[in-house]
N, CA and C of each residue as an Amber inpcrd file, in Angstrom:
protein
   294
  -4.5580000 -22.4450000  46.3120000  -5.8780000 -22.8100000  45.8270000
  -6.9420000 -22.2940000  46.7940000  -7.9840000 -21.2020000  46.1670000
  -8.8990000 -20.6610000  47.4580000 -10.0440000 -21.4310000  47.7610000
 -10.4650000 -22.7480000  46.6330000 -11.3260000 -23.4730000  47.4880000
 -10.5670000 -24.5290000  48.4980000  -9.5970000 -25.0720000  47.7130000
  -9.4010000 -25.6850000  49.1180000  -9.0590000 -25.3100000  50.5910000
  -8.5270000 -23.9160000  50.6600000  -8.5050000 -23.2970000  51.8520000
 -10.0780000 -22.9140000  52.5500000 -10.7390000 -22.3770000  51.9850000
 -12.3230000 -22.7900000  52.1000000 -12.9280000 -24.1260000  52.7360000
 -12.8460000 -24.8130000  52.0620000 -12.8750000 -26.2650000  52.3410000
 -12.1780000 -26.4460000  53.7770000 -11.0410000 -26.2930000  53.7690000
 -10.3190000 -26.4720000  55.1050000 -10.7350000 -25.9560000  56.3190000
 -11.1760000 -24.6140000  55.7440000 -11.5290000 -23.3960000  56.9250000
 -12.9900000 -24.0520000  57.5710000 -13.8840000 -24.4030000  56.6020000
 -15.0060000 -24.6050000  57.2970000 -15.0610000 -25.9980000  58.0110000
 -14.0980000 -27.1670000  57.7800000 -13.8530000 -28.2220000  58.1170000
 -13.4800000 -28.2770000  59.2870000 -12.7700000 -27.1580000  59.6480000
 -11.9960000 -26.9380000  60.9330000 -13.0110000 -26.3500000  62.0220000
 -13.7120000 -25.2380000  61.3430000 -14.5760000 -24.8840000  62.1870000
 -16.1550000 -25.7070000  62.8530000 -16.2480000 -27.3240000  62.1070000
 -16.7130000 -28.3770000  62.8510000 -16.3920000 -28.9910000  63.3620000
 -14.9360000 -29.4960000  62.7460000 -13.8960000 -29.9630000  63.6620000
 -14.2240000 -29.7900000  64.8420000 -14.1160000 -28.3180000  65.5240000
 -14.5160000 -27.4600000  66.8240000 -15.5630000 -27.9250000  67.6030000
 -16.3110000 -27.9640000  66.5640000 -17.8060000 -27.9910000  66.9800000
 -17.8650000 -29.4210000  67.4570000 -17.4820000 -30.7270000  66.7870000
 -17.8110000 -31.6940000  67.2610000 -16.7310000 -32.3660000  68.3360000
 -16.1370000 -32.0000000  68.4000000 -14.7590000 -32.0020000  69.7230000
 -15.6200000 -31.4840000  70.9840000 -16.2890000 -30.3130000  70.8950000
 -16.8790000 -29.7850000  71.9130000 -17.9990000 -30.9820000  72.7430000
 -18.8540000 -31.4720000  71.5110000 -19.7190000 -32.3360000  72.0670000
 -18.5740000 -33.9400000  72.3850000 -17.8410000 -34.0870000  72.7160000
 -17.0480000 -35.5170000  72.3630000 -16.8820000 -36.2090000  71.1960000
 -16.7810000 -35.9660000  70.1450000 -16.2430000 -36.8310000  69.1810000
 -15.1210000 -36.5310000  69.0680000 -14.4260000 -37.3090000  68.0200000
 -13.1780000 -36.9290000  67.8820000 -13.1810000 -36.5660000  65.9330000
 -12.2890000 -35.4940000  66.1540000 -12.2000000 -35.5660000  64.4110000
 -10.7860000 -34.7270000  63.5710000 -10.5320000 -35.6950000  63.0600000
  -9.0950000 -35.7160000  62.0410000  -9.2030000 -35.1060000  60.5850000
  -8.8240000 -34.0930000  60.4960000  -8.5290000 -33.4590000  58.9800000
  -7.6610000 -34.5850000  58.2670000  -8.2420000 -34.8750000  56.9370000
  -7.7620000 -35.9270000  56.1920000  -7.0810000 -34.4890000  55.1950000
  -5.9910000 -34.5350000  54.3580000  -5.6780000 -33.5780000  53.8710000
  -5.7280000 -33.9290000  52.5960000  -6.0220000 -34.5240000  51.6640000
  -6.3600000 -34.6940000  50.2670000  -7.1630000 -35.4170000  49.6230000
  -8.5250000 -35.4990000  49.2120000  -8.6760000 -34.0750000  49.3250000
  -9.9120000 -33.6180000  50.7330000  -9.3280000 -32.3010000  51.2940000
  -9.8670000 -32.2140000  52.3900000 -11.0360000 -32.5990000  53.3420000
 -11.1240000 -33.5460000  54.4140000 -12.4130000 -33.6870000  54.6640000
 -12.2840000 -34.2420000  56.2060000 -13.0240000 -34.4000000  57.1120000
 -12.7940000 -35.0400000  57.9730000 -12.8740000 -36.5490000  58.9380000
 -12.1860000 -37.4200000  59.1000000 -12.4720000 -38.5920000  59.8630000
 -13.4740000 -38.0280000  61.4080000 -14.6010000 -38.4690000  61.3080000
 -15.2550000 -38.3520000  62.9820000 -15.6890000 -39.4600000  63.2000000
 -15.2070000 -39.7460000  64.7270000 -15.2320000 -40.9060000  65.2670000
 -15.7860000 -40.4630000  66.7180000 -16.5310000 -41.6150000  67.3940000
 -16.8510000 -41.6540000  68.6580000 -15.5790000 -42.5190000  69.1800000
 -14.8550000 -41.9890000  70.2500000 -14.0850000 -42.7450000  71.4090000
 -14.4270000 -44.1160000  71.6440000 -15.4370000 -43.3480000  72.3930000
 -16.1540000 -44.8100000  72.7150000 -16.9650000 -46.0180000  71.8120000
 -16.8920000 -45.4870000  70.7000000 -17.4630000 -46.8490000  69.6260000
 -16.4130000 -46.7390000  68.3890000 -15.1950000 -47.1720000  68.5260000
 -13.6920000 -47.2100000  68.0140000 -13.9170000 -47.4420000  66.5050000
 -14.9860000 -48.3790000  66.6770000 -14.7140000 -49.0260000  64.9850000
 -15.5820000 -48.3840000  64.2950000 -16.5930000 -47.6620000  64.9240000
 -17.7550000 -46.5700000  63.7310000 -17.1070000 -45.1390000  63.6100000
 -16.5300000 -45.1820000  62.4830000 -16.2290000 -44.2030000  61.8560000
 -16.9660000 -43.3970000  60.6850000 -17.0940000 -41.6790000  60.3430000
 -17.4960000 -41.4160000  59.1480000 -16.5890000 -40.5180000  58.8320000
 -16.6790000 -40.2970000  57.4670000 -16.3630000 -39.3770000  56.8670000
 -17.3610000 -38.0130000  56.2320000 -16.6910000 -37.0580000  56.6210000
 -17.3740000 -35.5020000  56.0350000 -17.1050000 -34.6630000  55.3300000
 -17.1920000 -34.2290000  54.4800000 -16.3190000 -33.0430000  53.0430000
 -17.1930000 -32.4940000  53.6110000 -16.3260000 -31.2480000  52.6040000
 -17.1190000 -29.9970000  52.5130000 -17.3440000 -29.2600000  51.2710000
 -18.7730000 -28.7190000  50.4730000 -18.3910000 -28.7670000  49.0570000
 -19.3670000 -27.2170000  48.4160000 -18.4420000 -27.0300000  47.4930000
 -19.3690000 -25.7220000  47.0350000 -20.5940000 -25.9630000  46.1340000
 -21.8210000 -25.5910000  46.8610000 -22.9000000 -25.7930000  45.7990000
 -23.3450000 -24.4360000  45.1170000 -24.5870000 -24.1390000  44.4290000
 -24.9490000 -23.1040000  43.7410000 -25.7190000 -22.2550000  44.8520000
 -26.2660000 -22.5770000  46.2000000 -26.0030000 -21.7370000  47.0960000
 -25.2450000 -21.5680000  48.1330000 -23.8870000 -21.9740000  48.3680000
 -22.7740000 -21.6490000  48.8500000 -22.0360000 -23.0850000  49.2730000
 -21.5040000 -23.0620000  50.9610000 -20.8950000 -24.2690000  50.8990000
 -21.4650000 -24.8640000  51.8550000 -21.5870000 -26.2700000  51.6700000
 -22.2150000 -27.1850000  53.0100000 -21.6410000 -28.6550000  53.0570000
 -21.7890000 -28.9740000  54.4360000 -21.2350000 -30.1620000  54.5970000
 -21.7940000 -31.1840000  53.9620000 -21.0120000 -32.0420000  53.7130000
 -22.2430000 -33.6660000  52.8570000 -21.4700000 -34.6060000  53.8410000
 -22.1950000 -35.9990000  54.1830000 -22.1450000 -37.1480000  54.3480000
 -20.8480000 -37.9360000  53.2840000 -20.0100000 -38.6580000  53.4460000
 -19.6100000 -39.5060000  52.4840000 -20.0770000 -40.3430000  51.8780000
 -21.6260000 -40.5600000  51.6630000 -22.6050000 -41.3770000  50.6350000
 -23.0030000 -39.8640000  49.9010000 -22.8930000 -38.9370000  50.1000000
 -23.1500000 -37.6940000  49.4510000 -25.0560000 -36.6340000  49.4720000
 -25.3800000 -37.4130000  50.5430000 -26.1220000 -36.3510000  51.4800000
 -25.9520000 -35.3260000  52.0900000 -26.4320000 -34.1600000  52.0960000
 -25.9940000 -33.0090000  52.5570000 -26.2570000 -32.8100000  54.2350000
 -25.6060000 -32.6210000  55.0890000 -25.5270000 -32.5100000  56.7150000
 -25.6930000 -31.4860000  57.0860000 -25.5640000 -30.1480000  56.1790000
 -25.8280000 -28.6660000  56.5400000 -25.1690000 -27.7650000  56.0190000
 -25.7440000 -26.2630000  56.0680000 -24.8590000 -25.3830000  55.2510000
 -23.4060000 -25.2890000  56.0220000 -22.4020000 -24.8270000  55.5620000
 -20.9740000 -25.1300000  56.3890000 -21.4190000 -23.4930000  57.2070000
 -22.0460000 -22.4520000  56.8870000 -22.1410000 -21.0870000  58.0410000
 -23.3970000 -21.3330000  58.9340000 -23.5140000 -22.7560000  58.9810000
 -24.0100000 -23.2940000  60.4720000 -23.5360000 -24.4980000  60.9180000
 -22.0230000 -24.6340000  61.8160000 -21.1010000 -26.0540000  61.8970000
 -21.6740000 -26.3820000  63.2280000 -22.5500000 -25.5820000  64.0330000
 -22.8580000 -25.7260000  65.3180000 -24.0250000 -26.7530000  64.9450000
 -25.0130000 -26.6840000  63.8470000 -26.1590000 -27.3300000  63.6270000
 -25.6190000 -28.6460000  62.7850000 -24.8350000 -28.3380000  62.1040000
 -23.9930000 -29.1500000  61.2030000 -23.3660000 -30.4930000  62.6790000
 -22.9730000 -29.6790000  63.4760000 -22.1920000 -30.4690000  64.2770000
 -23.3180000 -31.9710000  65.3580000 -24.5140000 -31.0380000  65.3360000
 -26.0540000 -31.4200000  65.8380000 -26.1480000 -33.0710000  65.1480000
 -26.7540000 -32.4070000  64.0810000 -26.8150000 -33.2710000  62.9980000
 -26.1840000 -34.9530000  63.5020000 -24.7820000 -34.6310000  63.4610000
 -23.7030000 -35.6250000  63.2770000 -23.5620000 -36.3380000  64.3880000
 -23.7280000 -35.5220000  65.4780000 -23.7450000 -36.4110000  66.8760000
 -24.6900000 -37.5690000  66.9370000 -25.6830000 -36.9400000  66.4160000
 -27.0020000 -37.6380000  66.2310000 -27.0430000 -39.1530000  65.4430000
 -26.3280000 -38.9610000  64.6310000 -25.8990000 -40.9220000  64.0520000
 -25.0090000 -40.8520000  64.9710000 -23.9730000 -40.6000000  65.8010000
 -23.1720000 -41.0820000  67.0140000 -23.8910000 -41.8850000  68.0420000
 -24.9210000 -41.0880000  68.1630000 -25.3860000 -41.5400000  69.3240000
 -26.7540000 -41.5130000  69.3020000 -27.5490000 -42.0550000  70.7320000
 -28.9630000 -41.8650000  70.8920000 -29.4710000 -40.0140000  70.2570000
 -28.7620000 -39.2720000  70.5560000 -29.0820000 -37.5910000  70.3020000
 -29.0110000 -36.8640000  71.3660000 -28.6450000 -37.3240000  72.6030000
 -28.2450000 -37.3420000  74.0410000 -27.2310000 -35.9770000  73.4490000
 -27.1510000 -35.2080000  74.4310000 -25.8540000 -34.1540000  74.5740000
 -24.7570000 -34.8600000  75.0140000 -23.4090000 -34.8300000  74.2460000
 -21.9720000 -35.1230000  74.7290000 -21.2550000 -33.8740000  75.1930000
 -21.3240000 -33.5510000  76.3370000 -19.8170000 -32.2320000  76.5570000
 -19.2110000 -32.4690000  76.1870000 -18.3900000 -32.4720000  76.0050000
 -16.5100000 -32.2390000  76.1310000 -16.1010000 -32.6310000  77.4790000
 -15.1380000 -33.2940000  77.6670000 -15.0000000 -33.6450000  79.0650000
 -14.2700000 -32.1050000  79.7080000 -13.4250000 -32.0380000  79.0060000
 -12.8190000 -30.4150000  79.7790000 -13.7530000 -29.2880000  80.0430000
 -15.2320000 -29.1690000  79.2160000 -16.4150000 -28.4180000  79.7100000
 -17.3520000 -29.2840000  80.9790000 -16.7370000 -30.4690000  81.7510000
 -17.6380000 -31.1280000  82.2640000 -18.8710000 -30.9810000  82.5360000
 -20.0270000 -31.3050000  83.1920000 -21.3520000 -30.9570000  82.8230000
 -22.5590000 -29.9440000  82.4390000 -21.7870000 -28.9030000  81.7000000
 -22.1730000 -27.7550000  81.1970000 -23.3550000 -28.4570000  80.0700000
């Protein structure tokens, strides 16, 4: 199925993105989308799809707000930290204070 590999591909490539800043995030596999969670605040969890619109594909919220086009996961990834947290930068601990 080539959207859901689509779907997957760009899921993964925020995945990335928000790992980098500290969150954590789990590919749910049917139908594709991701669990992101802060470490440190265990019990606030969201969920993120990824979906084809009539100008291409972008991430939505799981209330079904759109978070960004998916061929920007770096801004996409922005976005999301941002209900995580104050809007503060999170490294990655393995990038320590970069």
């Amino acid at each position: 199925m080539p959207r859901e590999h689509t779907r997957t591909y760009f899921l993964g490539k925020l995945a990335r993105e928000l790992e980098l800043r500290g969150l954590e995030a789990s590919l749910r596999p049917d139908p594709p989308s991701l669990k992101v969670r802060d470490p440190d605040a265990a019990l606030f969890s969201e969920t993120v799809d990824c979906v084809a619109m009539p100008d291409g594909w972008f991430y939505r919220w799981s209330w079904g707000d759109v978070v960004e086009s998916a061929e920007e996961p770096s801004l996409a990834a922005d976005r999301i930290v941002k209900v995580f947290t104050t809007g503060e930068p999170r490294p990655h601990p393995a990038l320590g204070d970069a």
